[in-house]
């Protein structure tokens, strides 16, 4: 797939304007590249960051001040000797350094090559490699959390355990077939059936407690609902920190839905501003209101805001909210002060920024609970390839069970179980299947 | 003019099949044996076949070999084992008359005029460059030849241990062979040491038979060979069962130090699957008793083989232990059990033709390669003999793949994996066990056998008549339907039901004639196993893909980055010829295979 005996380098950070850039090098010449670019004659201490002045080896022209770290293989990401340069942001410096490296004989890395080398050198398995990719692509805390779990081997451990149990069962079965009945009967058919079922159930459970990225909404959706001019857009703008919505004094201004993803504490959420709910004869407004109700349906949390009392609004749309968590918000307290309204209504003033932190805290609590519920329910995040492989394994195990029950022939059952082993192998070590490897590592971005 | 002579060093099961194969193919050879009356002698177990081994015997038969036929002619008990398990693991076990078997072998050998017997002992193999040029016998005689097949069994520097006594021997009562080991070493082969055990022989009249349990043979004994006359008309003799007990185990445990194995006297490694009784009691200490089989060594013999009691304990301990069994209270030994230690040549030094990688024209087969069993030896002998002949004729060799036969599995295992104990065949060694069955061995190997002239005209005819019968039965099945519950279903689907048998389904006239029952059984198995075999074959084709990727000899593993030093040394030792073979070497990781595969592609692209 990729050449693995030369040196590679790539920009690990996104090119464009940023404060820092990281350039990675991997390969057996890392040490000599270090010496040539820094001019330092002594060998670098591994895992130590050193401030160096990088020079162009051709003309000794100073290029950059960089923090350089040398990693000695196999104690590195790729398993080979590695170098990492932390340099100032911007493309000028990065390109200069990369050109120097190419000049020294280093090759520009292809997407996924670093991870591929880590895989080849047995530092990570395929599932972990895919987890790295998933982690990078995570745009929210939840996917990130699960990707991290897989990266640390959470998924691999489960699969290896399951595979180990299956192999042990098959070894027992083979052993029994190698001895005649007069010598030993190691275990009964019922026993085999029970054990196959156990392994199948653990795979079923894994599938039930995992989700695929595409099947899950990427983040929690929060809809701001209320009568016209209740302050929905003001709240929306406040939360997103920028004037996005059109705020005017005229009722019925927000016609369409506006939404924005923001972070509330560490959770990514989508705030949705809606058109005020009222009886309207205006055709366009009617459409906007209809969409507001659709948003209630699609959202996870509902913020009901009113300038006087949000509770009657709630009563009106109670059916639409159903069991979803919601907050009752009374806005514009700057106008009429706080009165004896019940405790569960959050009192704010968008204009004066009053009560906002209380609102954020209450909202954050709801979000955390939701995440907590989700995390209890799901243990793994899978990609499409992994889910497909698990489904195949489950199917084979079911087949093996049914077959042994029907035919009472261990040799036939075993042959199906060998098929299941193939599926396990495709999942964790598709080494003989280059297309799969291409798919996995080709989908990475450069510098990974 | 090059001398085309082929020498077979040793007249055991391997040597005999080698010589006969050469003769059938049209060549000639000489068997050099220390005792012409010991040809085909069964050293240990009086039985041929059994689990795993039965498949080898069938395949030998399919290639025209004689072990199956001779067993049928000298059998005194026939038993089909594992009948409660799937057909792929049924195994025929035939107890043979130990006196009759070698006589039948001798008769067969006499019919082949191109095989000469030389009484002597090969002590040296000489070469010109790297090619075999002659052998030297004890006493100095030198015979020039182009090829040697070494089949000397357990005789090389054989050392027998009984308790603390030890003395040189190749078999009890026979001298060992000294010298050939050195010769092989001088030719650059590494040699090792192995151990195998054999149980005591008991005096029949000293046993209280009324206290034993009889274990008779099958009601319808099934012959090994399709060339044997059916039905087998013989009066079978039962064997008898006794059980060890607490007291027996105590005696052994107390005296375990007198066992040559435990006292550390034997340097060789012993077989895991033929554990000595002291091994069994030590390892399975939870088992309160073990079964022992009393097997007559020939028809109505007074010499009883005690199966399950392989040992190297001292004679006194053996007899004291056995006398703790009721039926054996007064037992007497004809011969005590003993262990034999012998030289062997680790087989990764061979190619998959069984020819040495270092010396051209030198073939090794049988126990010398580290296998254990008559059947394993005979199968190797057949292949080695055939390849010796093809080598001398400068024709392409006979190579049996893992996907084609158990013999192929065995040879591939021998030349690829590092053995740390004697190798014996189990069905679990084959990935394609459903496909490699006894009932289809003739169709699997017919083409190969005919291509190399390994079958006589009559044998080939008999095979073809079997195939014809199978074809006609299949035709009927494919074109017939059965009415069940007013619905018509194809007979083929009906037969796939586990409870349905072909004997109730097939019209009676199909059961007429020779081999009709065999044909019906084969077709039935094929149909019932069809789906499973299809999946297995798909896996075979994937494996074949890897087999097809040849690794050129120039590939330097040391240059491949990413291979661990351990993997590199293993690859350099075995020098696999294909990527598939490389993947089977113990300890090689899948990522290693990827790396090798990548470099192969690079080599290819450099050439194009």
Short mmCIF file of N, CA and C in Angstrom, two decimals, chain B residues 309-426:
data_model
loop_
_atom_site.label_atom_id
_atom_site.label_comp_id
_atom_site.label_asym_id
_atom_site.label_seq_id
_atom_site.Cartn_x
_atom_site.Cartn_y
_atom_site.Cartn_z
N UNK B 309 -0.80 -48.05 27.80
CA UNK B 309 0.16 -48.17 28.89
C UNK B 309 1.58 -48.01 28.37
N UNK B 310 1.78 -47.02 27.50
CA UNK B 310 3.13 -46.73 27.02
C UNK B 310 3.95 -46.23 28.20
N UNK B 311 5.18 -46.72 28.38
CA UNK B 311 5.90 -46.37 29.59
C UNK B 311 7.40 -46.56 29.47
N UNK B 312 8.16 -45.88 30.34
CA UNK B 312 9.58 -46.18 30.47
C UNK B 312 9.93 -46.37 31.94
N UNK B 313 8.93 -46.80 32.71
CA UNK B 313 9.20 -47.16 34.10
C UNK B 313 9.95 -48.47 34.13
N UNK B 314 10.57 -48.75 35.29
CA UNK B 314 11.31 -50.00 35.38
C UNK B 314 10.34 -51.18 35.30
N UNK B 315 10.87 -52.31 34.89
CA UNK B 315 10.03 -53.49 34.68
C UNK B 315 9.29 -53.86 35.95
N UNK B 316 9.99 -53.78 37.07
CA UNK B 316 9.38 -54.17 38.34
C UNK B 316 8.18 -53.28 38.65
N UNK B 317 8.35 -51.97 38.48
CA UNK B 317 7.26 -51.04 38.77
C UNK B 317 6.08 -51.29 37.83
N UNK B 318 6.39 -51.55 36.54
CA UNK B 318 5.32 -51.79 35.57
C UNK B 318 4.46 -52.96 36.04
N UNK B 319 5.13 -54.04 36.40
CA UNK B 319 4.36 -55.24 36.72
C UNK B 319 3.62 -55.07 38.04
N UNK B 320 4.25 -54.41 39.00
CA UNK B 320 3.55 -54.17 40.27
C UNK B 320 2.33 -53.30 40.08
N UNK B 321 2.47 -52.30 39.27
CA UNK B 321 1.32 -51.40 39.02
C UNK B 321 0.18 -52.18 38.38
N UNK B 322 0.52 -52.97 37.34
CA UNK B 322 -0.55 -53.66 36.61
C UNK B 322 -1.22 -54.72 37.49
N UNK B 323 -0.46 -55.32 38.38
CA UNK B 323 -1.05 -56.38 39.21
C UNK B 323 -2.06 -55.83 40.20
N UNK B 324 -2.16 -54.50 40.29
CA UNK B 324 -3.20 -53.91 41.12
C UNK B 324 -4.56 -53.95 40.43
N UNK B 325 -4.58 -54.34 39.17
CA UNK B 325 -5.85 -54.48 38.46
C UNK B 325 -6.32 -55.92 38.62
N UNK B 326 -7.58 -56.11 39.03
CA UNK B 326 -8.13 -57.44 39.32
C UNK B 326 -7.80 -58.46 38.25
N UNK B 327 -8.13 -58.12 37.02
CA UNK B 327 -7.96 -59.08 35.93
C UNK B 327 -6.49 -59.41 35.70
N UNK B 328 -5.59 -58.54 36.16
CA UNK B 328 -4.18 -58.73 35.88
C UNK B 328 -3.40 -59.08 37.15
N UNK B 329 -4.09 -59.67 38.13
CA UNK B 329 -3.42 -59.96 39.41
C UNK B 329 -2.21 -60.85 39.24
N UNK B 330 -2.26 -61.72 38.24
CA UNK B 330 -1.15 -62.65 38.08
C UNK B 330 -0.43 -62.47 36.75
N UNK B 331 -0.53 -61.24 36.22
CA UNK B 331 -0.03 -61.05 34.86
C UNK B 331 1.48 -61.24 34.76
N UNK B 332 1.91 -61.78 33.62
CA UNK B 332 3.33 -61.94 33.33
C UNK B 332 3.65 -61.20 32.04
N UNK B 333 4.88 -60.68 32.00
CA UNK B 333 5.31 -59.97 30.79
C UNK B 333 5.97 -60.91 29.81
N UNK B 334 5.68 -60.73 28.52
CA UNK B 334 6.53 -61.30 27.50
C UNK B 334 7.66 -60.31 27.27
N UNK B 335 7.28 -59.04 27.28
CA UNK B 335 8.26 -57.97 27.13
C UNK B 335 7.79 -56.76 27.89
N UNK B 336 8.65 -56.09 28.67
CA UNK B 336 8.17 -54.88 29.36
C UNK B 336 8.00 -53.72 28.38
N UNK B 337 7.29 -52.69 28.86
CA UNK B 337 7.20 -51.47 28.06
C UNK B 337 8.53 -50.75 28.10
N UNK B 338 8.79 -49.97 27.06
CA UNK B 338 10.06 -49.23 27.04
C UNK B 338 9.92 -47.98 26.20
N UNK B 339 10.90 -47.08 26.39
CA UNK B 339 10.96 -45.86 25.58
C UNK B 339 12.17 -45.96 24.68
N UNK B 340 12.03 -45.44 23.48
CA UNK B 340 13.19 -45.43 22.57
C UNK B 340 13.48 -44.01 22.13
N UNK B 341 14.74 -43.69 22.20
CA UNK B 341 15.23 -42.37 21.85
C UNK B 341 15.98 -42.51 20.53
N UNK B 342 15.78 -41.58 19.60
CA UNK B 342 16.45 -41.77 18.30
C UNK B 342 16.71 -40.42 17.64
N UNK B 343 17.63 -40.45 16.68
CA UNK B 343 17.96 -39.23 15.93
C UNK B 343 16.89 -38.96 14.88
N UNK B 344 16.65 -37.67 14.65
CA UNK B 344 15.77 -37.33 13.54
C UNK B 344 16.30 -36.07 12.88
N UNK B 345 15.76 -35.81 11.68
CA UNK B 345 16.24 -34.67 10.92
C UNK B 345 15.08 -33.66 10.81
N UNK B 346 15.15 -32.54 11.53
CA UNK B 346 14.03 -31.59 11.48
C UNK B 346 13.64 -31.27 10.05
N UNK B 347 12.33 -31.42 9.79
CA UNK B 347 11.89 -31.46 8.40
C UNK B 347 11.75 -30.12 7.69
N UNK B 348 11.99 -29.01 8.39
CA UNK B 348 11.94 -27.76 7.63
C UNK B 348 13.14 -27.67 6.70
N UNK B 349 14.04 -28.64 6.84
CA UNK B 349 15.19 -28.69 5.96
C UNK B 349 14.85 -29.37 4.64
N UNK B 350 13.58 -29.75 4.50
CA UNK B 350 13.14 -30.39 3.26
C UNK B 350 12.26 -29.45 2.46
N UNK B 351 12.20 -29.73 1.14
CA UNK B 351 11.22 -29.04 0.31
C UNK B 351 9.92 -29.81 0.38
N UNK B 352 8.88 -29.24 -0.24
CA UNK B 352 7.60 -29.94 -0.16
C UNK B 352 7.54 -31.17 -1.07
N UNK B 353 8.69 -31.55 -1.64
CA UNK B 353 8.79 -32.80 -2.38
C UNK B 353 9.42 -33.86 -1.50
N UNK B 354 9.78 -33.48 -0.29
CA UNK B 354 10.52 -34.29 0.67
C UNK B 354 11.98 -34.48 0.28
N UNK B 355 12.43 -33.69 -0.68
CA UNK B 355 13.84 -33.71 -1.02
C UNK B 355 14.58 -32.70 -0.15
N UNK B 356 15.78 -33.05 0.25
CA UNK B 356 16.56 -32.15 1.09
C UNK B 356 16.84 -30.86 0.35
N UNK B 357 16.83 -29.75 1.08
CA UNK B 357 17.15 -28.48 0.44
C UNK B 357 18.64 -28.39 0.15
N UNK B 358 19.43 -29.15 0.91
CA UNK B 358 20.88 -29.03 0.76
C UNK B 358 21.45 -30.03 -0.23
N UNK B 359 20.90 -31.23 -0.25
CA UNK B 359 21.50 -32.28 -1.09
C UNK B 359 20.49 -32.76 -2.11
N UNK B 360 20.79 -32.55 -3.39
CA UNK B 360 19.84 -32.94 -4.41
C UNK B 360 19.82 -34.46 -4.56
N UNK B 361 18.63 -35.01 -4.64
CA UNK B 361 18.52 -36.46 -4.81
C UNK B 361 18.38 -37.18 -3.49
N UNK B 362 18.51 -36.44 -2.37
CA UNK B 362 18.36 -37.07 -1.06
C UNK B 362 16.96 -36.81 -0.55
N UNK B 363 16.21 -37.87 -0.32
CA UNK B 363 14.84 -37.74 0.16
C UNK B 363 14.73 -38.38 1.54
N UNK B 364 13.94 -37.78 2.40
CA UNK B 364 13.73 -38.35 3.73
C UNK B 364 12.25 -38.58 3.95
N UNK B 365 11.91 -39.72 4.51
CA UNK B 365 10.49 -40.01 4.73
C UNK B 365 10.31 -40.85 5.98
N UNK B 366 9.25 -40.54 6.72
CA UNK B 366 8.90 -41.37 7.86
C UNK B 366 9.35 -40.80 9.18
N UNK B 367 9.58 -41.69 10.12
CA UNK B 367 9.90 -41.28 11.48
C UNK B 367 11.13 -40.39 11.54
N UNK B 368 12.03 -40.52 10.57
CA UNK B 368 13.24 -39.70 10.57
C UNK B 368 12.89 -38.22 10.41
N UNK B 369 11.71 -37.94 9.87
CA UNK B 369 11.28 -36.55 9.75
C UNK B 369 10.58 -36.04 10.98
N UNK B 370 10.48 -36.89 11.99
CA UNK B 370 9.85 -36.45 13.21
C UNK B 370 8.37 -36.78 13.30
N UNK B 371 7.90 -37.70 12.44
CA UNK B 371 6.49 -38.08 12.56
C UNK B 371 6.38 -39.32 13.43
N UNK B 372 5.17 -39.64 13.83
CA UNK B 372 4.95 -40.80 14.66
C UNK B 372 3.79 -41.59 14.06
N UNK B 373 4.00 -42.81 13.71
CA UNK B 373 2.91 -43.63 13.16
C UNK B 373 3.26 -44.29 11.85
N UNK B 374 2.69 -45.50 11.65
CA UNK B 374 2.96 -46.23 10.41
C UNK B 374 2.36 -45.49 9.22
N UNK B 375 1.15 -44.96 9.44
CA UNK B 375 0.41 -44.36 8.33
C UNK B 375 1.10 -43.08 7.84
N UNK B 376 1.57 -42.26 8.81
CA UNK B 376 2.29 -41.05 8.43
C UNK B 376 3.54 -41.42 7.62
N UNK B 377 4.23 -42.46 8.10
CA UNK B 377 5.46 -42.89 7.42
C UNK B 377 5.15 -43.38 6.01
N UNK B 378 4.14 -44.23 5.89
CA UNK B 378 3.81 -44.81 4.59
C UNK B 378 3.46 -43.73 3.58
N UNK B 379 2.66 -42.75 4.01
CA UNK B 379 2.25 -41.69 3.09
C UNK B 379 3.47 -40.90 2.61
N UNK B 380 4.35 -40.57 3.54
CA UNK B 380 5.56 -39.83 3.14
C UNK B 380 6.40 -40.67 2.20
N UNK B 381 6.50 -41.97 2.52
CA UNK B 381 7.32 -42.86 1.69
C UNK B 381 6.83 -42.86 0.25
N UNK B 382 5.52 -42.91 0.10
CA UNK B 382 4.95 -42.93 -1.24
C UNK B 382 5.37 -41.69 -2.01
N UNK B 383 5.20 -40.53 -1.38
CA UNK B 383 5.54 -39.27 -2.05
C UNK B 383 7.04 -39.18 -2.31
N UNK B 384 7.83 -39.56 -1.31
CA UNK B 384 9.28 -39.47 -1.47
C UNK B 384 9.77 -40.39 -2.58
N UNK B 385 9.23 -41.61 -2.60
CA UNK B 385 9.64 -42.56 -3.64
C UNK B 385 9.27 -42.04 -5.02
N UNK B 386 8.03 -41.56 -5.16
CA UNK B 386 7.60 -41.03 -6.45
C UNK B 386 8.52 -39.89 -6.88
N UNK B 387 8.85 -39.01 -5.95
CA UNK B 387 9.68 -37.87 -6.31
C UNK B 387 11.13 -38.25 -6.58
N UNK B 388 11.60 -39.32 -5.92
CA UNK B 388 12.96 -39.79 -6.23
C UNK B 388 13.01 -40.23 -7.68
N UNK B 389 11.97 -40.96 -8.09
CA UNK B 389 11.90 -41.44 -9.47
C UNK B 389 11.81 -40.27 -10.44
N UNK B 390 10.94 -39.30 -10.14
CA UNK B 390 10.77 -38.16 -11.04
C UNK B 390 12.04 -37.32 -11.09
N UNK B 391 12.76 -37.28 -9.97
CA UNK B 391 14.03 -36.53 -9.94
C UNK B 391 15.04 -37.18 -10.87
N UNK B 392 15.12 -38.49 -10.76
CA UNK B 392 16.08 -39.21 -11.58
C UNK B 392 15.74 -39.07 -13.07
N UNK B 393 14.44 -39.03 -13.36
CA UNK B 393 14.02 -38.87 -14.75
C UNK B 393 14.01 -37.41 -15.19
N UNK B 394 14.36 -36.53 -14.27
CA UNK B 394 14.39 -35.09 -14.54
C UNK B 394 13.01 -34.58 -14.95
N UNK B 395 11.98 -35.08 -14.32
CA UNK B 395 10.61 -34.61 -14.59
C UNK B 395 10.09 -33.81 -13.42
N UNK B 396 9.05 -33.00 -13.65
CA UNK B 396 8.52 -32.19 -12.54
C UNK B 396 8.00 -33.07 -11.42
N UNK B 397 8.18 -32.63 -10.17
CA UNK B 397 7.86 -33.48 -9.03
C UNK B 397 6.37 -33.58 -8.74
N UNK B 398 6.05 -34.53 -7.85
CA UNK B 398 4.69 -34.70 -7.37
C UNK B 398 4.54 -33.87 -6.11
N UNK B 399 3.69 -32.86 -6.18
CA UNK B 399 3.47 -32.03 -5.00
C UNK B 399 1.99 -32.05 -4.67
N UNK B 400 1.68 -32.48 -3.46
CA UNK B 400 0.29 -32.50 -3.04
C UNK B 400 0.05 -31.27 -2.17
N UNK B 401 -0.94 -30.50 -2.51
CA UNK B 401 -1.19 -29.27 -1.76
C UNK B 401 -2.03 -29.56 -0.52
N UNK B 402 -2.05 -28.64 0.39
CA UNK B 402 -2.89 -28.74 1.58
C UNK B 402 -4.35 -28.85 1.22
N UNK B 403 -4.70 -28.24 0.09
CA UNK B 403 -6.11 -28.21 -0.28
C UNK B 403 -6.56 -29.51 -0.93
N UNK B 404 -5.59 -30.37 -1.25
CA UNK B 404 -5.95 -31.56 -2.02
C UNK B 404 -6.07 -32.80 -1.16
N UNK B 405 -5.36 -32.86 -0.06
CA UNK B 405 -5.30 -34.12 0.67
C UNK B 405 -4.68 -33.94 2.05
N UNK B 406 -4.96 -34.92 2.91
CA UNK B 406 -4.31 -34.92 4.22
C UNK B 406 -2.80 -35.13 4.08
N UNK B 407 -2.41 -35.89 3.07
CA UNK B 407 -0.97 -36.07 2.84
C UNK B 407 -0.34 -34.70 2.56
N UNK B 408 -1.03 -33.90 1.78
CA UNK B 408 -0.55 -32.55 1.49
C UNK B 408 -0.46 -31.70 2.75
N UNK B 409 -1.49 -31.83 3.61
CA UNK B 409 -1.47 -31.09 4.87
C UNK B 409 -0.26 -31.49 5.69
N UNK B 410 -0.03 -32.80 5.76
CA UNK B 410 1.07 -33.29 6.59
C UNK B 410 2.41 -32.80 6.07
N UNK B 411 2.64 -32.93 4.77
CA UNK B 411 3.93 -32.52 4.22
C UNK B 411 4.13 -31.02 4.38
N UNK B 412 3.08 -30.26 4.14
CA UNK B 412 3.21 -28.80 4.30
C UNK B 412 3.51 -28.45 5.75
N UNK B 413 2.81 -29.13 6.69
CA UNK B 413 3.10 -28.89 8.11
C UNK B 413 4.55 -29.22 8.42
N UNK B 414 5.02 -30.35 7.90
CA UNK B 414 6.38 -30.79 8.21
C UNK B 414 7.42 -29.79 7.73
N UNK B 415 7.25 -29.29 6.51
CA UNK B 415 8.30 -28.42 5.99
C UNK B 415 8.13 -26.96 6.39
N UNK B 416 7.01 -26.64 7.00
CA UNK B 416 6.77 -25.23 7.35
C UNK B 416 6.88 -24.96 8.83
N UNK B 417 6.33 -25.83 9.65
CA UNK B 417 6.29 -25.50 11.06
C UNK B 417 7.41 -26.17 11.82
N UNK B 418 7.75 -25.54 12.90
CA UNK B 418 8.81 -26.09 13.73
C UNK B 418 8.19 -27.08 14.69
N UNK B 419 8.58 -28.35 14.58
CA UNK B 419 7.99 -29.37 15.45
C UNK B 419 8.71 -29.39 16.78
N UNK B 420 7.94 -29.40 17.87
CA UNK B 420 8.62 -29.61 19.13
C UNK B 420 8.19 -30.93 19.76
N UNK B 421 7.43 -31.69 19.00
CA UNK B 421 7.09 -33.03 19.47
C UNK B 421 6.78 -33.86 18.23
N UNK B 422 6.79 -35.19 18.35
CA UNK B 422 6.54 -36.01 17.16
C UNK B 422 5.19 -35.66 16.55
N UNK B 423 5.15 -35.62 15.23
CA UNK B 423 3.96 -35.19 14.51
C UNK B 423 3.08 -36.39 14.21
N UNK B 424 1.82 -36.32 14.65
CA UNK B 424 0.89 -37.33 14.17
C UNK B 424 -0.33 -36.63 13.61
N UNK B 425 -1.02 -37.32 12.75
CA UNK B 425 -2.09 -36.68 12.00
C UNK B 425 -3.39 -36.63 12.82
N UNK B 426 -4.01 -35.48 12.79
CA UNK B 426 -5.35 -35.31 13.34
C UNK B 426 -6.17 -34.62 12.27
#
